[in-house]
Coordinates of C-alpha atoms and ligand atoms in Angstrom, one line a residue:
X1 CA -0.4 0.2 -0.2
X2 CA 1.5 3.7 -0.9
X3 CA -1.3 5.3 0.1
X4 CA -2.3 5.9 3.9
X5 CA -4.9 7.7 6.4
X6 CA -2.8 9.9 8.8
X7 CA -4.5 13.2 10.7
X8 CA -2.7 16.0 9.2
X9 CA -2.4 19.2 10.8
X10 CA -2.1 22.2 8.6
X11 CA -2.0 25.8 9.8
X12 CA -4.0 28.7 8.5
X13 CA -4.6 32.1 9.0
X14 CA -2.2 31.5 12.2
X15 CA -4.7 28.6 13.7
X16 CA -3.8 24.3 13.6
X17 CA -6.3 22.7 11.2
X18 CA -6.6 19.4 11.7
X19 CA -7.7 17.1 8.7
X20 CA -8.2 13.2 8.3
X21 CA -6.6 12.6 4.7
X22 CA -4.9 10.1 2.4
X23 CA -1.2 10.8 2.1
X24 CA 1.4 8.9 0.3
X25 CA 3.7 6.9 0.9
X26 CA 7.0 8.9 -0.4
X27 CA 6.0 12.1 1.9
X28 CA 7.0 10.7 5.0
X29 CA 9.9 11.6 6.6
X30 CA 13.8 9.7 5.5
X31 CA 14.7 7.6 8.2
X32 CA 16.3 3.2 8.2
X33 CA 12.8 1.5 9.4
X34 CA 9.2 2.1 8.0
X35 CA 6.2 0.5 10.8
X36 CA 3.0 0.2 10.5
X37 CA 0.9 1.6 13.0
X38 CA -1.3 0.1 14.8
X39 CA -2.1 2.3 18.1
X40 CA -1.2 5.9 19.4
X41 CA -2.7 7.5 22.1
X42 CA -3.6 10.9 23.1
X43 CA -0.7 12.9 25.6
X44 CA -0.8 16.0 27.3
X45 CA 1.7 17.2 24.5
X46 CA 0.0 16.0 22.1
X47 CA -2.9 18.2 23.4
X48 CA -0.3 21.3 23.0
X49 CA 0.2 20.2 19.5
X50 CA -3.0 20.1 18.5
X51 CA -4.4 22.9 19.9
X52 CA -0.9 24.7 18.4
X53 CA 0.2 25.7 21.7
X54 CA 4.1 25.9 22.8
X55 CA 5.1 26.3 19.4
X56 CA 6.3 22.5 19.0
X57 CA 6.1 22.4 15.6
X58 CA 7.2 24.4 13.2
X59 CA 6.9 23.2 10.4
X60 CA 3.0 21.8 8.6
X61 CA 1.2 20.2 7.2
X62 CA 2.5 18.0 10.1
X63 CA 1.5 14.8 11.2
X64 CA 1.4 14.7 15.4
X65 CA 2.1 12.0 18.2
X66 CA 4.3 11.1 20.2
X67 CA 4.0 7.6 20.6
X68 CA 3.0 5.0 18.2
X69 CA 3.8 0.8 18.8
X70 CA 3.1 -1.3 15.3
X71 CA 4.8 -3.8 13.3
X72 CA 7.9 -3.1 11.3
X73 CA 7.4 -3.0 7.7
X74 CA 10.3 -2.1 6.2
X75 CA 13.5 -1.5 7.5
X76 CA 17.2 -0.9 6.3
X77 CA 19.1 -1.5 9.8
X78 CA 20.4 -5.3 11.3
X79 CA 18.5 -4.6 14.2
X80 CA 15.2 -4.8 12.5
X81 CA 13.4 -6.7 10.6
X82 CA 9.9 -7.0 8.7
X83 CA 6.9 -9.0 11.3
X84 CA 8.8 -7.3 14.4
X85 CA 7.1 -6.0 17.2
X86 CA 8.0 -2.3 17.8
X87 CA 7.3 0.9 20.3
X88 CA 8.5 3.7 19.7
X89 CA 7.9 6.9 22.5
X90 CA 10.4 10.4 22.6
X91 CA 12.8 11.4 20.4
X92 CA 10.5 14.7 19.5
X93 CA 8.9 12.1 17.1
X94 CA 5.2 13.9 16.2
X95 CA 7.0 17.5 17.2
X96 CA 10.2 17.9 15.2
X97 CA 9.0 15.1 12.4
X98 CA 5.8 12.9 11.8
X99 CA 4.5 11.2 14.4
X100 CA 2.4 8.3 15.3
X101 CA -1.0 9.6 14.4
X102 CA -0.8 7.5 10.8
X103 CA -1.1 4.2 9.2
X104 CA 2.6 4.4 8.5
X105 CA 5.6 5.9 10.7
X106 CA 9.5 6.6 9.5
X107 CA 12.2 6.3 11.7
X108 CA 15.9 6.1 12.5
X109 CA 16.3 2.2 13.9
X110 CA 17.8 3.6 17.2
X111 CA 14.6 5.4 18.5
X112 CA 12.3 2.1 18.3
X113 CA 12.8 -0.5 20.8
X114 CA 12.0 -3.9 20.2
X115 CA 8.1 -4.8 22.3
X116 CA 8.6 -6.8 25.8
X117 CA 7.2 -9.9 24.9
X118 CA 3.5 -11.0 26.4
X119 CA 2.8 -6.9 25.3
X120 CA 0.2 -6.6 22.6
X121 CA 0.6 -3.5 20.3
X122 CA -2.2 -2.2 22.4
X123 CA -1.2 -2.9 26.0
X124 CA 1.9 -1.1 24.7
X125 CA 0.4 2.3 24.1
X126 CA -1.9 2.2 26.6
X127 CA 1.0 2.6 28.7
X128 CA 2.8 5.2 26.4
X129 CA 4.8 8.1 27.4
X130 CA 2.6 8.7 29.8
X131 CA 3.6 5.5 31.4
X132 CA 7.0 5.1 30.4
X133 CA 7.6 8.2 32.5
X134 CA 5.6 7.2 35.3
X135 CA 7.9 3.9 35.3
X136 CA 11.1 6.4 34.2
X137 CA 10.3 7.8 38.1
X138 CA 9.9 5.1 40.0
X139 CA 13.5 4.1 38.9
X140 CA 14.8 7.3 39.6
X141 CA 13.5 7.1 43.1
X142 CA 14.2 3.7 43.3
X143 CA 18.0 4.5 42.6
X144 CA 18.1 7.0 45.6
X145 CA 16.8 4.4 47.5
X146 CA 13.1 4.1 47.8
X147 CA 12.0 0.4 49.2
X148 CA 8.8 -0.6 49.2
X149 CA 9.5 -3.0 52.3
X150 CA 10.7 -0.2 54.1
X151 CA 7.6 0.0 56.1
X152 CA 4.8 1.6 57.4
X153 CA 6.4 5.5 58.0
X154 CA 9.3 4.3 54.6
X155 CA 7.4 3.6 52.1
X156 CA 4.5 6.0 51.8
X157 CA 4.6 7.8 48.5
X158 CA 2.3 11.2 46.9
X159 CA 1.4 11.1 43.3
X160 CA 0.1 13.9 41.9
X161 CA -1.6 14.7 39.4
X162 CA -3.7 10.7 40.0
X163 CA -6.6 10.7 37.4
X164 CA -3.9 11.7 34.5
X165 CA -2.3 9.3 32.4
X166 CA 1.7 9.6 34.5
X167 CA -0.4 9.9 37.6
X168 CA -2.5 6.6 37.2
X169 CA -0.1 4.5 35.4
X170 CA 2.1 5.6 38.8
X171 CA -0.1 4.6 41.3
X172 CA -0.4 1.5 39.9
X173 CA 2.7 0.5 39.1
X174 CA 3.7 2.0 43.0
X175 CA 1.0 0.2 44.8
X176 CA 1.6 -3.6 42.4
X177 CA 5.6 -2.8 44.1
X178 CA 3.9 -2.6 47.5
X179 CA 4.5 1.0 48.2
X180 CA 1.2 2.5 50.0
X181 CA 0.1 5.3 47.7
X182 CA -1.4 8.2 48.0
X183 CA -3.4 9.7 45.3
X184 CA -3.0 13.8 45.3
X185 CA -6.2 14.5 42.7
X186 CA -9.1 17.7 42.4
X187 CA -11.5 14.9 41.0
X188 CA -12.9 13.7 44.2
X189 CA -15.3 11.8 42.3
X190 CA -13.0 10.0 41.1
X191 CA -12.0 7.8 44.1
X192 CA -13.3 4.6 42.9
X193 CA -11.4 4.3 40.6
X194 CA -8.1 5.9 42.0
X195 CA -8.9 2.1 45.1
X196 CA -9.6 0.0 42.1
X197 CA -5.8 1.1 40.5
X198 CA -4.8 0.8 44.1
X199 CA -4.6 4.2 46.0
X200 CA -4.5 3.7 50.2
X201 CA -5.5 7.5 50.1
X202 CA -6.6 10.2 48.4
X203 CA -5.2 13.8 48.8
X204 CA -7.5 17.1 47.8
X205 CA -5.4 18.6 45.4
X206 CA -6.1 21.9 46.6
X207 CA -4.1 21.0 50.1
X208 CA -0.9 21.1 47.8
X209 CA -1.5 23.4 45.0
X210 CA -1.1 26.9 47.1
X211 CA 2.2 28.4 47.4
X212 CA 3.6 26.8 50.6
X213 CA 3.3 29.2 53.5
X214 CA 6.5 27.7 55.3
X215 CA 9.9 26.7 53.8
X216 CA 9.3 23.2 55.9
X217 CA 6.0 20.7 56.0
X218 CA 5.2 17.7 58.3
X219 CA 8.1 15.0 56.4
X220 CA 5.3 12.8 55.4
X221 CA 6.5 11.2 52.1
X222 CA 9.2 8.8 51.3
X223 CA 8.9 9.6 47.5
X224 CA 6.4 11.3 45.1
X225 CA 5.4 11.4 42.1
X226 CA 5.1 14.8 40.3
X227 CA 3.0 15.4 37.1
X228 CA 1.5 18.9 37.8
X229 CA 4.9 21.5 38.6
X230 CA 4.5 24.7 39.8
X231 CA 3.5 25.7 43.7
X232 CA 2.1 21.8 44.0
X233 CA 5.8 20.7 43.1
X234 CA 7.1 23.0 45.6
X235 CA 4.9 22.2 48.4
X236 CA 6.0 18.4 48.0
X237 CA 9.6 20.0 48.6
X238 CA 8.3 20.9 52.2
X239 CA 6.6 17.9 52.9
X240 CA 8.8 14.7 52.4
X241 CA 11.1 12.8 54.3
X242 CA 14.2 13.7 55.3
X243 CA 16.8 12.6 52.4
X244 CA 13.5 12.1 49.9
X245 CA 13.1 12.0 46.3
X246 CA 10.5 13.9 44.4
X247 CA 10.0 12.7 40.6
X248 CA 9.1 16.2 38.6
X249 CA 7.8 14.7 35.5
X250 CA 5.5 17.8 34.2
X251 CA 4.3 20.8 34.6
X252 CA -0.3 20.2 34.5
X253 CA -0.3 23.1 37.5
X254 CA 2.6 25.4 35.8
X255 CA 6.3 25.7 35.1
X256 CA 6.8 28.2 37.2
X257 CA 8.6 26.6 40.9
X258 CA 8.5 29.0 44.1
X259 CA 10.3 27.1 45.8
X260 CA 12.9 27.8 49.4
X261 CA 16.7 26.5 48.8
X262 CA 14.9 25.1 52.4
X263 CA 14.1 21.7 52.5
X264 CA 17.7 20.8 50.6
X265 CA 19.5 22.3 52.8
X266 CA 18.3 20.9 56.5
X267 CA 16.4 17.7 55.2
X268 CA 18.7 16.7 52.3
X269 CA 15.8 16.7 49.8
X270 CA 16.5 15.6 46.4
X271 CA 14.9 17.1 43.2
X272 CA 14.7 14.7 40.4
X273 CA 13.8 15.3 36.8
X274 CA 12.5 13.4 34.6
X275 CA 13.2 13.1 30.9
X276 CA 11.0 11.0 28.4
X277 CA 12.2 12.5 25.2
X278 CA 15.7 12.1 25.5
X279 CA 16.4 9.0 27.7
X280 CA 18.8 6.7 27.0
X281 CA 18.3 3.8 24.8
X282 CA 19.3 1.0 27.6
X283 CA 17.1 2.6 29.7
X284 CA 14.4 2.7 27.4
X285 CA 14.8 -1.1 27.7
X286 CA 15.4 -1.6 30.8
X287 CA 12.2 0.4 32.0
X288 CA 9.5 -1.3 28.9
X289 CA 11.1 -4.5 30.9
X290 CA 9.8 -3.8 34.0
X291 CA 6.4 -2.2 32.3
X292 CA 5.7 -5.4 31.1
X293 CA 6.8 -7.3 34.4
X294 CA 5.6 -5.3 37.3
X295 CA 2.6 -3.0 35.9
X296 CA -0.7 -5.6 36.5
X297 CA -2.5 -6.0 33.2
X298 CA -5.7 -5.6 34.4
X299 CA -5.3 -2.4 35.8
X300 CA -4.1 -1.4 32.9
X301 CA -6.8 -2.4 31.2
X302 CA -9.3 0.2 33.8
X303 CA -7.8 3.0 32.8
X304 CA -7.8 2.9 29.6
X305 CA -10.5 4.3 26.6
X306 CA -9.7 3.5 23.4
X307 CA -10.8 5.7 20.1
X308 CA -10.6 6.4 16.8
X309 CA -8.5 8.8 14.6
X310 CA -11.1 11.3 13.9
X311 CA -12.7 11.5 17.2
X312 CA -9.2 12.9 18.5
X313 CA -9.3 16.7 17.7
X314 CA -12.2 17.0 20.2
X315 CA -10.4 15.4 22.8
X316 CA -7.3 17.8 22.5
X317 CA -8.8 20.6 24.6
X318 CA -10.3 18.4 27.5
X319 CA -6.6 16.9 28.3
X320 CA -4.4 20.1 28.2
X321 CA -8.3 20.8 31.1
X322 CA -7.4 18.0 32.8
X323 CA -10.5 16.6 32.0
X324 CA -9.4 13.2 30.8
X325 CA -9.0 10.3 32.7
X326 CA -6.4 7.9 32.8
X327 CA -4.7 6.9 28.9
X328 CA -7.3 7.1 25.4
X329 CA -5.7 5.0 23.2
X330 CA -6.6 5.5 19.3
X331 CA -6.7 2.5 17.3
X332 CA -5.7 3.4 14.1
X333 CA -7.5 0.7 12.4
X334 CA -11.2 2.0 13.3
Ligands
NDP401 P1 -2.7 14.1 32.4 O1 -3.5 15.6 31.3 O2 -3.0 13.3 31.7 O3 -2.7 13.9 33.4 C1 -2.9 16.0 34.3 C2 -3.3 15.7 35.7 O4 -3.2 16.9 36.3 C3 -4.6 15.9 35.8 O5 -5.4 14.5 35.3 C4 -4.8 16.2 36.8 O6 -5.4 15.9 38.0 C5 -3.9 17.3 37.4 N1 -4.3 18.9 37.0 C6 -4.3 19.0 35.3 N2 -4.6 20.9 35.3 C7 -4.3 21.0 36.9 C8 -4.5 22.2 37.5 N3 -4.0 23.0 36.9 N4 -3.6 22.0 39.0 C9 -3.3 21.0 39.3 N5 -3.4 19.6 38.9 C10 -3.9 19.7 37.7 O7 -1.8 14.6 31.6 P2 -0.7 13.7 31.7 O8 -0.9 12.4 32.8 O9 -0.3 13.0 30.1 O10 1.2 14.1 31.6 C11 1.1 14.9 33.1 C12 2.5 15.7 32.9 O11 3.4 15.6 32.7 C13 2.2 16.6 31.2 O12 2.7 18.2 31.9 C14 3.1 16.5 30.4 O13 3.6 17.9 29.9 C15 4.1 16.0 31.6 N6 4.6 14.6 31.2 C16 6.6 14.7 31.0 C17 6.7 13.7 30.6 C18 8.4 13.7 30.6 O14 9.0 13.3 29.6 N7 9.0 14.8 31.4 C19 6.3 12.7 29.6 C20 5.2 12.7 29.5 C21 4.1 14.2 30.1 P3 -6.8 15.3 38.7 O15 -7.5 15.6 38.1 O16 -6.7 13.9 39.4 O17 -6.1 16.1 39.8

């Protein structure tokens, strides 16, 4: 097949306009591996790109989609053969070059990870960039001493933006690993959902989202995964236990950090930056293998809804407003 279906963004009169189109394969960017894309997803960054926010895309027409899973169709690389199951996240695919909202994608071989055994293309995308980021956050916290068997008083982990994509996977993963998870959310009506993923306690988002009123608060968390940033991250820093760490993943609540240096000086806390985009390949493979092993697939199912490509533009403003629950998988065949 030399033509394929894609969601193409055009810039018209200063606005970004999406259209479902048939595209000739010759228009794909250069790359060593051509993939038949089966599933992609809607992440916060995709929402920004679809809504034309943040100047993430510089050249139009553009095919968005920062992640995808599928099967190799053609390969100039000795590492991949036609038929190989693969997954891609990051590398600015879907931003600086065409991404996964299409039945075909072409990328450098080094961008692809072989899908772990036992993980279907749909499951890999139910995890997607958000889940991969949550896994990187957990690995970073563990490298800084977090342990589930440390017992009560030393294994409480806070997840902020808990009902979103990164948050939902982080809650499930941490609970499955044996941590006691506190889920911070602005949506108390999602209590059953978050408890179903393994949260032991719900924290009102408002309790964390004001600028901290004092440089140190009560020591509460042995670790934290933060998808919100801004004043929330600053507040989390004041509540970490001695030498505990927060993995900073996102900025859904703002990019300014109104923090004091005091928690670093008087409690030796760590602020760990999580970057899923340029993350080195060996770490990617480790993270995907751990996701396949550690993330309960029934909980993954509970946090996922699947939509056709045509429904994606209408969902973009909703993810930016924090209205989407869990993960949205896009079925390219639907
Ligand atoms: P989602 O929109 O799915 O989740 C974000 C969640 O944050 C919402 O569901 C909501 O959770 C909470 N939230 C939203 N707005 C606010 C607000 N104003 N104040 C406080 N909380 C808010 O996004 P993702 O999970 O996909 O991504 C989360 C963040 O992580 C984004 O900033 C994204 O860009 C970033 N990210 C970073 C990556 C990296 O490599 N570092 C990779 C992937 C994502 P609730 O309703 O439970 O309160």
